[in-house]
Amino acid sequence: MAAPRFFHSPLPLVGEVTLSEAEARHASNVLRLTVGAPAVLFDGQGGEAQGLITAVDKRCVAIEIIARSDSNRELPLPLEMLVALPKGDRQKTLVDGLVQLGVTRLTPLVCQRGVAQPTAAALERLERSVVESSKQCGRNQLMCISPPLTIAQVLQSSAMQSTTLSLVAHPYGPSKTLFGVASRISLQTTTARMAIGPEGGFSDAEISQWLEAGWLFVELGPRILRVEMAALQLAAWWACTAGQLSC
Ligand code: SAM
């Protein structure tokens, strides 16, 4: 069985580290690890080390670094997801899945029909979920949670570039299938960004904003998916596509 992983930043090259209180509780109360047990440390910026537990009590756990094992488990071509956040626990489902699928950045979208406010407290919860999911899936780089943006701010902040695939998930109108969108990807494609609307969908004005800015509309089949499912389907598609492009 793989050794349990703990987040610790910054991560020194050698020596002993003391886990944060939250990580120590996880190690001692939940996993009930004891002195001598193997553990993995990661710093969220690509760094990873193998270690052994040298001290345990309820609030304090120390780990001796034995060897660095930095491993890159990121997507070969970065992906930003711009998502109108769903409510409650569904945000956690969204973040957990996006972290597992290797998404580079999550930007909460502020939309006219948005149902959840991306408050500072909500963003902090999402960041904690990113760490939890990264521990589970072996990712050493944390998915970045950006400050929330309106569509106008997204369009102002980054010009359309031929090297970036820019998609909007929309079940109606001029949308192409994923098969159709794939023909827009070339060896020059280096990144992708994908926008998902709120439960009530994008408003007509928002649809016009995306269209005028030249984003490509994509449909995900005849069924209406929940926000997080649409986001996960697109991220999974990109994880496979980017993997093939980089071979
Ligand atoms: N009633 C809304 C509408 O009419 O647009 C449905 C919104 S859906 C629950 C939330 C978001 O998920 C949509 O704005 C879209 O971005 C994405 N989505 C859901 N199902 C989709 C599909 N079949 N094709 C493309 N996008 C979809």
PDB file of C-alpha atoms and ligand atoms in Angstrom:
ATOM      1  CA  MET A   1       0.000   0.000   0.000  1.00  0.00           C
ATOM      2  CA  ALA A   2       1.263   3.487  -0.846  1.00  0.00           C
ATOM      3  CA  ALA A   3       2.534   5.537   2.095  1.00  0.00           C
ATOM      4  CA  PRO A   4       0.159   8.320   3.250  1.00  0.00           C
ATOM      5  CA  ARG A   5       0.883  11.803   1.925  1.00  0.00           C
ATOM      6  CA  PHE A   6       1.089  15.036   3.879  1.00  0.00           C
ATOM      7  CA  PHE A   7       1.227  18.622   2.681  1.00  0.00           C
ATOM      8  CA  HIS A   8       4.148  20.631   3.992  1.00  0.00           C
ATOM      9  CA  SER A   9       5.427  23.842   2.449  1.00  0.00           C
ATOM     10  CA  PRO A  10       8.174  24.848   2.074  1.00  0.00           C
ATOM     11  CA  LEU A  11       9.786  21.440   1.924  1.00  0.00           C
ATOM     12  CA  PRO A  12      13.489  21.342   2.882  1.00  0.00           C
ATOM     13  CA  LEU A  13      15.886  19.069   0.983  1.00  0.00           C
ATOM     14  CA  VAL A  14      16.979  17.235   4.140  1.00  0.00           C
ATOM     15  CA  GLY A  15      16.206  17.140   7.866  1.00  0.00           C
ATOM     16  CA  GLU A  16      13.078  16.802   9.969  1.00  0.00           C
ATOM     17  CA  VAL A  17       9.788  18.670   9.472  1.00  0.00           C
ATOM     18  CA  THR A  18       6.904  19.177  11.890  1.00  0.00           C
ATOM     19  CA  LEU A  19       3.460  18.879  10.272  1.00  0.00           C
ATOM     20  CA  SER A  20       0.818  21.608  10.614  1.00  0.00           C
ATOM     21  CA  GLU A  21      -1.824  20.946  13.256  1.00  0.00           C
ATOM     22  CA  ALA A  22      -4.418  19.854  10.673  1.00  0.00           C
ATOM     23  CA  GLU A  23      -1.997  17.458   8.970  1.00  0.00           C
ATOM     24  CA  ALA A  24      -0.803  16.140  12.355  1.00  0.00           C
ATOM     25  CA  ARG A  25      -4.422  15.395  13.381  1.00  0.00           C
ATOM     26  CA  HIS A  26      -4.917  13.491  10.132  1.00  0.00           C
ATOM     27  CA  ALA A  27      -1.735  11.459  10.735  1.00  0.00           C
ATOM     28  CA  SER A  28      -2.333  10.665  14.418  1.00  0.00           C
ATOM     29  CA  ASN A  29      -6.132  10.669  14.958  1.00  0.00           C
ATOM     30  CA  VAL A  30      -7.425   9.476  11.595  1.00  0.00           C
ATOM     31  CA  LEU A  31      -4.647   7.287  10.187  1.00  0.00           C
ATOM     32  CA  ARG A  32      -3.237   6.386  13.627  1.00  0.00           C
ATOM     33  CA  LEU A  33       0.324   6.332  12.320  1.00  0.00           C
ATOM     34  CA  THR A  34       3.114   5.472  14.712  1.00  0.00           C
ATOM     35  CA  VAL A  35       6.842   6.179  14.936  1.00  0.00           C
ATOM     36  CA  GLY A  36       8.751   4.440  12.142  1.00  0.00           C
ATOM     37  CA  ALA A  37       5.858   4.471   9.652  1.00  0.00           C
ATOM     38  CA  PRO A  38       6.729   5.637   6.127  1.00  0.00           C
ATOM     39  CA  ALA A  39       5.143   8.865   4.874  1.00  0.00           C
ATOM     40  CA  VAL A  40       5.366  11.092   1.806  1.00  0.00           C
ATOM     41  CA  LEU A  41       5.635  14.873   1.995  1.00  0.00           C
ATOM     42  CA  PHE A  42       4.728  17.255  -0.847  1.00  0.00           C
ATOM     43  CA  ASP A  43       4.905  21.018  -1.082  1.00  0.00           C
ATOM     44  CA  GLY A  44       2.233  21.832  -3.682  1.00  0.00           C
ATOM     45  CA  GLN A  45       4.847  23.284  -6.046  1.00  0.00           C
ATOM     46  CA  GLY A  46       6.133  20.026  -7.504  1.00  0.00           C
ATOM     47  CA  GLY A  47       8.356  18.948  -4.596  1.00  0.00           C
ATOM     48  CA  GLU A  48       7.981  15.508  -2.990  1.00  0.00           C
ATOM     49  CA  ALA A  49      10.024  13.580  -0.435  1.00  0.00           C
ATOM     50  CA  GLN A  50       9.937  10.140   1.162  1.00  0.00           C
ATOM     51  CA  GLY A  51      10.151  10.158   4.933  1.00  0.00           C
ATOM     52  CA  LEU A  52       9.758   8.249   8.178  1.00  0.00           C
ATOM     53  CA  ILE A  53       7.700   9.348  11.165  1.00  0.00           C
ATOM     54  CA  THR A  54       9.972  10.188  14.104  1.00  0.00           C
ATOM     55  CA  ALA A  55       7.493  11.577  16.656  1.00  0.00           C
ATOM     56  CA  VAL A  56       3.712  11.413  17.135  1.00  0.00           C
ATOM     57  CA  ASP A  57       1.292  12.960  19.540  1.00  0.00           C
ATOM     58  CA  LYS A  58      -2.213  14.357  19.000  1.00  0.00           C
ATOM     59  CA  ARG A  59      -1.061  17.766  17.803  1.00  0.00           C
ATOM     60  CA  CYS A  60       2.508  17.240  16.758  1.00  0.00           C
ATOM     61  CA  VAL A  61       3.882  14.836  14.181  1.00  0.00           C
ATOM     62  CA  ALA A  62       7.495  14.967  12.981  1.00  0.00           C
ATOM     63  CA  ILE A  63       8.811  13.350   9.790  1.00  0.00           C
ATOM     64  CA  GLU A  64      12.448  12.804   8.859  1.00  0.00           C
ATOM     65  CA  ILE A  65      13.144  13.285   5.153  1.00  0.00           C
ATOM     66  CA  ILE A  66      14.903  10.226   3.734  1.00  0.00           C
ATOM     67  CA  ALA A  67      15.033  11.043   0.010  1.00  0.00           C
ATOM     68  CA  ARG A  68      13.597  13.515  -2.476  1.00  0.00           C
ATOM     69  CA  SER A  69      11.271  11.944  -5.055  1.00  0.00           C
ATOM     70  CA  ASP A  70       9.985  14.999  -6.983  1.00  0.00           C
ATOM     71  CA  SER A  71       7.549  13.734  -9.645  1.00  0.00           C
ATOM     72  CA  ASN A  72       5.617  15.683 -12.236  1.00  0.00           C
ATOM     73  CA  ARG A  73       2.041  14.390 -12.484  1.00  0.00           C
ATOM     74  CA  GLU A  74       0.669  17.474 -14.285  1.00  0.00           C
ATOM     75  CA  LEU A  75      -1.113  17.614 -17.649  1.00  0.00           C
ATOM     76  CA  PRO A  76       1.344  18.031 -20.537  1.00  0.00           C
ATOM     77  CA  LEU A  77      -0.766  20.970 -21.803  1.00  0.00           C
ATOM     78  CA  PRO A  78      -2.240  23.154 -19.025  1.00  0.00           C
ATOM     79  CA  LEU A  79      -6.007  23.564 -18.641  1.00  0.00           C
ATOM     80  CA  GLU A  80      -7.941  26.389 -16.980  1.00  0.00           C
ATOM     81  CA  MET A  81     -11.581  25.725 -16.074  1.00  0.00           C
ATOM     82  CA  LEU A  82     -13.843  28.754 -15.642  1.00  0.00           C
ATOM     83  CA  VAL A  83     -16.884  27.541 -13.738  1.00  0.00           C
ATOM     84  CA  ALA A  84     -20.010  29.180 -12.298  1.00  0.00           C
ATOM     85  CA  LEU A  85     -19.850  27.405  -8.943  1.00  0.00           C
ATOM     86  CA  PRO A  86     -22.679  25.060  -7.938  1.00  0.00           C
ATOM     87  CA  LYS A  87     -24.063  25.130  -4.405  1.00  0.00           C
ATOM     88  CA  GLY A  88     -22.845  23.423  -1.213  1.00  0.00           C
ATOM     89  CA  ASP A  89     -21.118  20.046  -1.301  1.00  0.00           C
ATOM     90  CA  ARG A  90     -21.211  19.995  -5.073  1.00  0.00           C
ATOM     91  CA  GLN A  91     -18.326  22.485  -5.024  1.00  0.00           C
ATOM     92  CA  LYS A  92     -16.232  19.859  -3.261  1.00  0.00           C
ATOM     93  CA  THR A  93     -17.196  17.244  -5.856  1.00  0.00           C
ATOM     94  CA  LEU A  94     -16.185  19.695  -8.574  1.00  0.00           C
ATOM     95  CA  VAL A  95     -12.798  20.529  -7.033  1.00  0.00           C
ATOM     96  CA  ASP A  96     -12.001  16.927  -6.117  1.00  0.00           C
ATOM     97  CA  GLY A  97     -12.641  15.749  -9.683  1.00  0.00           C
ATOM     98  CA  LEU A  98     -10.773  18.631 -11.310  1.00  0.00           C
ATOM     99  CA  VAL A  99      -7.720  18.007  -9.109  1.00  0.00           C
ATOM    100  CA  GLN A 100      -7.741  14.301  -9.971  1.00  0.00           C
ATOM    101  CA  LEU A 101      -7.987  15.109 -13.678  1.00  0.00           C
ATOM    102  CA  GLY A 102      -4.946  17.390 -13.472  1.00  0.00           C
ATOM    103  CA  VAL A 103      -6.648  20.741 -14.100  1.00  0.00           C
ATOM    104  CA  THR A 104      -4.132  23.553 -13.690  1.00  0.00           C
ATOM    105  CA  ARG A 105      -6.378  26.415 -12.600  1.00  0.00           C
ATOM    106  CA  LEU A 106      -9.999  26.869 -11.500  1.00  0.00           C
ATOM    107  CA  THR A 107     -11.454  30.344 -11.945  1.00  0.00           C
ATOM    108  CA  PRO A 108     -14.926  30.824 -10.420  1.00  0.00           C
ATOM    109  CA  LEU A 109     -17.138  32.600 -12.969  1.00  0.00           C
ATOM    110  CA  VAL A 110     -19.523  35.289 -11.776  1.00  0.00           C
ATOM    111  CA  CYS A 111     -22.645  34.987 -13.967  1.00  0.00           C
ATOM    112  CA  GLN A 112     -26.060  36.656 -14.041  1.00  0.00           C
ATOM    113  CA  ARG A 113     -27.794  33.426 -13.018  1.00  0.00           C
ATOM    114  CA  GLY A 114     -25.096  32.260 -10.591  1.00  0.00           C
ATOM    115  CA  VAL A 115     -26.409  30.440  -7.486  1.00  0.00           C
ATOM    116  CA  ALA A 116     -23.329  30.406  -5.222  1.00  0.00           C
ATOM    117  CA  GLN A 117     -21.301  33.436  -4.239  1.00  0.00           C
ATOM    118  CA  PRO A 118     -17.545  32.810  -4.505  1.00  0.00           C
ATOM    119  CA  THR A 119     -16.902  34.528  -1.142  1.00  0.00           C
ATOM    120  CA  ALA A 120     -13.477  34.571   0.536  1.00  0.00           C
ATOM    121  CA  ALA A 121     -14.680  31.823   2.926  1.00  0.00           C
ATOM    122  CA  ALA A 122     -15.924  29.685   0.025  1.00  0.00           C
ATOM    123  CA  LEU A 123     -12.608  30.090  -1.814  1.00  0.00           C
ATOM    124  CA  GLU A 124     -10.705  29.114   1.328  1.00  0.00           C
ATOM    125  CA  ARG A 125     -12.820  25.940   1.582  1.00  0.00           C
ATOM    126  CA  LEU A 126     -12.038  25.160  -2.052  1.00  0.00           C
ATOM    127  CA  GLU A 127      -8.313  25.596  -1.396  1.00  0.00           C
ATOM    128  CA  ARG A 128      -8.524  23.142   1.515  1.00  0.00           C
ATOM    129  CA  SER A 129     -10.288  20.666  -0.797  1.00  0.00           C
ATOM    130  CA  VAL A 130      -7.471  21.063  -3.323  1.00  0.00           C
ATOM    131  CA  VAL A 131      -4.931  19.971  -0.686  1.00  0.00           C
ATOM    132  CA  GLU A 132      -7.088  17.002   0.449  1.00  0.00           C
ATOM    133  CA  SER A 133      -7.605  15.788  -3.120  1.00  0.00           C
ATOM    134  CA  SER A 134      -3.916  16.242  -3.980  1.00  0.00           C
ATOM    135  CA  LYS A 135      -2.984  14.093  -0.984  1.00  0.00           C
ATOM    136  CA  GLN A 136      -5.283  11.358  -2.254  1.00  0.00           C
ATOM    137  CA  CYS A 137      -4.331  11.367  -5.939  1.00  0.00           C
ATOM    138  CA  GLY A 138      -0.571  11.851  -5.661  1.00  0.00           C
ATOM    139  CA  ARG A 139      -0.444  15.235  -7.289  1.00  0.00           C
ATOM    140  CA  ASN A 140       2.491  17.372  -6.140  1.00  0.00           C
ATOM    141  CA  GLN A 141       1.391  20.646  -7.738  1.00  0.00           C
ATOM    142  CA  LEU A 142      -1.694  22.286  -6.247  1.00  0.00           C
ATOM    143  CA  MET A 143      -4.481  23.317  -8.639  1.00  0.00           C
ATOM    144  CA  CYS A 144      -4.576  27.108  -8.446  1.00  0.00           C
ATOM    145  CA  ILE A 145      -7.884  28.721  -7.372  1.00  0.00           C
ATOM    146  CA  SER A 146      -8.032  32.164  -8.975  1.00  0.00           C
ATOM    147  CA  PRO A 147     -10.064  35.137  -7.774  1.00  0.00           C
ATOM    148  CA  PRO A 148     -13.613  35.106  -9.254  1.00  0.00           C
ATOM    149  CA  LEU A 149     -14.102  36.899 -12.582  1.00  0.00           C
ATOM    150  CA  THR A 150     -17.079  38.077 -14.604  1.00  0.00           C
ATOM    151  CA  ILE A 151     -17.129  37.111 -18.279  1.00  0.00           C
ATOM    152  CA  ALA A 152     -16.196  40.698 -19.195  1.00  0.00           C
ATOM    153  CA  GLN A 153     -13.146  40.485 -16.906  1.00  0.00           C
ATOM    154  CA  VAL A 154     -12.115  37.129 -18.425  1.00  0.00           C
ATOM    155  CA  LEU A 155     -12.326  38.587 -21.914  1.00  0.00           C
ATOM    156  CA  GLN A 156     -10.433  41.754 -20.912  1.00  0.00           C
ATOM    157  CA  SER A 157      -7.697  39.941 -19.050  1.00  0.00           C
ATOM    158  CA  SER A 158      -6.534  37.645 -21.855  1.00  0.00           C
ATOM    159  CA  ALA A 159      -6.627  38.200 -25.597  1.00  0.00           C
ATOM    160  CA  MET A 160      -7.651  35.370 -27.924  1.00  0.00           C
ATOM    161  CA  GLN A 161      -4.559  33.444 -29.035  1.00  0.00           C
ATOM    162  CA  SER A 162      -4.283  30.780 -31.720  1.00  0.00           C
ATOM    163  CA  THR A 163      -2.212  28.615 -29.356  1.00  0.00           C
ATOM    164  CA  THR A 164      -5.038  28.455 -26.772  1.00  0.00           C
ATOM    165  CA  LEU A 165      -8.194  26.398 -27.285  1.00  0.00           C
ATOM    166  CA  SER A 166     -11.040  28.485 -25.796  1.00  0.00           C
ATOM    167  CA  LEU A 167     -14.323  26.603 -25.299  1.00  0.00           C
ATOM    168  CA  VAL A 168     -17.727  27.437 -23.836  1.00  0.00           C
ATOM    169  CA  ALA A 169     -19.991  24.531 -22.859  1.00  0.00           C
ATOM    170  CA  HIS A 170     -23.465  25.310 -24.157  1.00  0.00           C
ATOM    171  CA  PRO A 171     -26.153  22.750 -24.972  1.00  0.00           C
ATOM    172  CA  TYR A 172     -27.848  24.786 -27.700  1.00  0.00           C
ATOM    173  CA  GLY A 173     -27.357  26.830 -30.868  1.00  0.00           C
ATOM    174  CA  PRO A 174     -24.076  26.925 -32.734  1.00  0.00           C
ATOM    175  CA  SER A 175     -22.320  24.394 -30.516  1.00  0.00           C
ATOM    176  CA  LYS A 176     -20.026  21.771 -32.046  1.00  0.00           C
ATOM    177  CA  THR A 177     -19.519  18.267 -30.695  1.00  0.00           C
ATOM    178  CA  LEU A 178     -16.224  17.410 -28.972  1.00  0.00           C
ATOM    179  CA  PHE A 179     -15.362  15.470 -32.130  1.00  0.00           C
ATOM    180  CA  GLY A 180     -15.875  18.651 -34.163  1.00  0.00           C
ATOM    181  CA  VAL A 181     -13.842  20.741 -31.717  1.00  0.00           C
ATOM    182  CA  ALA A 182     -10.919  18.295 -31.917  1.00  0.00           C
ATOM    183  CA  SER A 183     -10.247  19.438 -35.488  1.00  0.00           C
ATOM    184  CA  ARG A 184      -9.395  22.907 -34.083  1.00  0.00           C
ATOM    185  CA  ILE A 185      -6.515  21.472 -32.086  1.00  0.00           C
ATOM    186  CA  SER A 186      -3.094  21.461 -33.731  1.00  0.00           C
ATOM    187  CA  LEU A 187       0.517  20.858 -32.791  1.00  0.00           C
ATOM    188  CA  GLN A 188       0.658  24.613 -32.082  1.00  0.00           C
ATOM    189  CA  THR A 189      -1.963  24.278 -29.320  1.00  0.00           C
ATOM    190  CA  THR A 190      -0.237  24.785 -25.972  1.00  0.00           C
ATOM    191  CA  THR A 191      -3.090  25.471 -23.517  1.00  0.00           C
ATOM    192  CA  ALA A 192      -6.858  25.272 -23.143  1.00  0.00           C
ATOM    193  CA  ARG A 193      -9.513  27.127 -21.184  1.00  0.00           C
ATOM    194  CA  MET A 194     -13.111  26.006 -20.851  1.00  0.00           C
ATOM    195  CA  ALA A 195     -16.141  27.860 -19.460  1.00  0.00           C
ATOM    196  CA  ILE A 196     -19.148  26.212 -17.766  1.00  0.00           C
ATOM    197  CA  GLY A 197     -22.330  28.150 -17.002  1.00  0.00           C
ATOM    198  CA  PRO A 198     -24.509  28.224 -13.872  1.00  0.00           C
ATOM    199  CA  GLU A 199     -27.495  25.967 -13.091  1.00  0.00           C
ATOM    200  CA  GLY A 200     -29.793  28.354 -14.973  1.00  0.00           C
ATOM    201  CA  GLY A 201     -27.426  28.486 -17.951  1.00  0.00           C
ATOM    202  CA  PHE A 202     -25.699  31.501 -19.506  1.00  0.00           C
ATOM    203  CA  SER A 203     -27.982  34.466 -20.259  1.00  0.00           C
ATOM    204  CA  ASP A 204     -28.425  35.612 -23.880  1.00  0.00           C
ATOM    205  CA  ALA A 205     -26.199  38.621 -23.163  1.00  0.00           C
ATOM    206  CA  GLU A 206     -23.452  36.336 -21.801  1.00  0.00           C
ATOM    207  CA  ILE A 207     -23.719  34.027 -24.819  1.00  0.00           C
ATOM    208  CA  SER A 208     -23.238  37.069 -27.079  1.00  0.00           C
ATOM    209  CA  GLN A 209     -20.153  38.122 -25.074  1.00  0.00           C
ATOM    210  CA  TRP A 210     -18.466  34.736 -25.591  1.00  0.00           C
ATOM    211  CA  LEU A 211     -19.461  34.586 -29.260  1.00  0.00           C
ATOM    212  CA  GLU A 212     -18.190  38.088 -30.041  1.00  0.00           C
ATOM    213  CA  ALA A 213     -14.880  37.275 -28.372  1.00  0.00           C
ATOM    214  CA  GLY A 214     -14.478  34.246 -30.664  1.00  0.00           C
ATOM    215  CA  TRP A 215     -14.808  31.433 -28.084  1.00  0.00           C
ATOM    216  CA  LEU A 216     -15.880  28.102 -29.566  1.00  0.00           C
ATOM    217  CA  PHE A 217     -19.171  26.603 -28.380  1.00  0.00           C
ATOM    218  CA  VAL A 218     -19.245  22.914 -27.522  1.00  0.00           C
ATOM    219  CA  GLU A 219     -22.158  20.595 -26.721  1.00  0.00           C
ATOM    220  CA  LEU A 220     -21.784  17.516 -24.541  1.00  0.00           C
ATOM    221  CA  GLY A 221     -24.632  15.357 -25.826  1.00  0.00           C
ATOM    222  CA  PRO A 222     -28.439  15.474 -25.664  1.00  0.00           C
ATOM    223  CA  ARG A 223     -28.756  15.427 -21.854  1.00  0.00           C
ATOM    224  CA  ILE A 224     -28.415  18.503 -19.632  1.00  0.00           C
ATOM    225  CA  LEU A 225     -25.573  17.884 -17.208  1.00  0.00           C
ATOM    226  CA  ARG A 226     -25.088  19.429 -13.812  1.00  0.00           C
ATOM    227  CA  VAL A 227     -22.382  22.099 -13.688  1.00  0.00           C
ATOM    228  CA  GLU A 228     -19.777  19.833 -12.081  1.00  0.00           C
ATOM    229  CA  MET A 229     -20.492  16.932 -14.451  1.00  0.00           C
ATOM    230  CA  ALA A 230     -20.102  19.179 -17.510  1.00  0.00           C
ATOM    231  CA  ALA A 231     -16.815  20.504 -16.097  1.00  0.00           C
ATOM    232  CA  LEU A 232     -15.517  17.002 -15.340  1.00  0.00           C
ATOM    233  CA  GLN A 233     -16.485  15.673 -18.767  1.00  0.00           C
ATOM    234  CA  LEU A 234     -14.564  18.469 -20.490  1.00  0.00           C
ATOM    235  CA  ALA A 235     -11.548  18.128 -18.191  1.00  0.00           C
ATOM    236  CA  ALA A 236     -11.437  14.339 -18.755  1.00  0.00           C
ATOM    237  CA  TRP A 237     -11.625  14.882 -22.517  1.00  0.00           C
ATOM    238  CA  TRP A 238      -8.714  17.344 -22.352  1.00  0.00           C
ATOM    239  CA  ALA A 239      -6.650  15.046 -20.114  1.00  0.00           C
ATOM    240  CA  CYS A 240      -6.892  12.327 -22.823  1.00  0.00           C
ATOM    241  CA  THR A 241      -6.453  14.717 -25.752  1.00  0.00           C
ATOM    242  CA  ALA A 242      -3.483  16.594 -24.253  1.00  0.00           C
ATOM    243  CA  GLY A 243      -1.850  13.266 -23.405  1.00  0.00           C
ATOM    244  CA  GLN A 244      -2.074  12.168 -27.042  1.00  0.00           C
ATOM    245  CA  LEU A 245      -0.921  15.544 -28.412  1.00  0.00           C
ATOM    246  CA  SER A 246       2.202  15.494 -26.314  1.00  0.00           C
ATOM    247  CA  CYS A 247       3.292  11.983 -27.432  1.00  0.00           C
TER     248      CYS A 247
HETATM  249  N1  SAM B   1     -31.094  25.081 -17.964  1.00  0.00           N
HETATM  250  C1  SAM B   1     -29.757  25.433 -18.335  1.00  0.00           C
HETATM  251  C2  SAM B   1     -29.701  25.870 -19.784  1.00  0.00           C
HETATM  252  O1  SAM B   1     -30.735  25.869 -20.388  1.00  0.00           O
HETATM  253  O2  SAM B   1     -28.630  26.246 -20.286  1.00  0.00           O
HETATM  254  C3  SAM B   1     -28.868  24.251 -18.065  1.00  0.00           C
HETATM  255  C4  SAM B   1     -27.645  24.677 -17.430  1.00  0.00           C
HETATM  256  S1  SAM B   1     -26.565  23.337 -17.031  1.00  0.00           S
HETATM  257  C5  SAM B   1     -27.299  22.680 -15.600  1.00  0.00           C
HETATM  258  C6  SAM B   1     -25.173  24.187 -16.432  1.00  0.00           C
HETATM  259  C7  SAM B   1     -24.078  24.382 -17.440  1.00  0.00           C
HETATM  260  O3  SAM B   1     -23.488  23.121 -17.744  1.00  0.00           O
HETATM  261  C8  SAM B   1     -24.475  24.955 -18.784  1.00  0.00           C
HETATM  262  O4  SAM B   1     -24.524  26.369 -18.763  1.00  0.00           O
HETATM  263  C9  SAM B   1     -23.366  24.448 -19.690  1.00  0.00           C
HETATM  264  O5  SAM B   1     -22.218  25.264 -19.577  1.00  0.00           O
HETATM  265  C10 SAM B   1     -23.082  23.087 -19.108  1.00  0.00           C
HETATM  266  N2  SAM B   1     -23.833  22.001 -19.757  1.00  0.00           N
HETATM  267  C11 SAM B   1     -24.722  21.167 -19.174  1.00  0.00           C
HETATM  268  N3  SAM B   1     -25.166  20.245 -20.047  1.00  0.00           N
HETATM  269  C12 SAM B   1     -24.547  20.513 -21.226  1.00  0.00           C
HETATM  270  C13 SAM B   1     -24.586  19.914 -22.519  1.00  0.00           C
HETATM  271  N4  SAM B   1     -25.362  18.867 -22.798  1.00  0.00           N
HETATM  272  N5  SAM B   1     -23.819  20.466 -23.478  1.00  0.00           N
HETATM  273  C14 SAM B   1     -23.038  21.526 -23.231  1.00  0.00           C
HETATM  274  N6  SAM B   1     -22.957  22.134 -22.037  1.00  0.00           N
HETATM  275  C15 SAM B   1     -23.699  21.630 -21.035  1.00  0.00           C
END
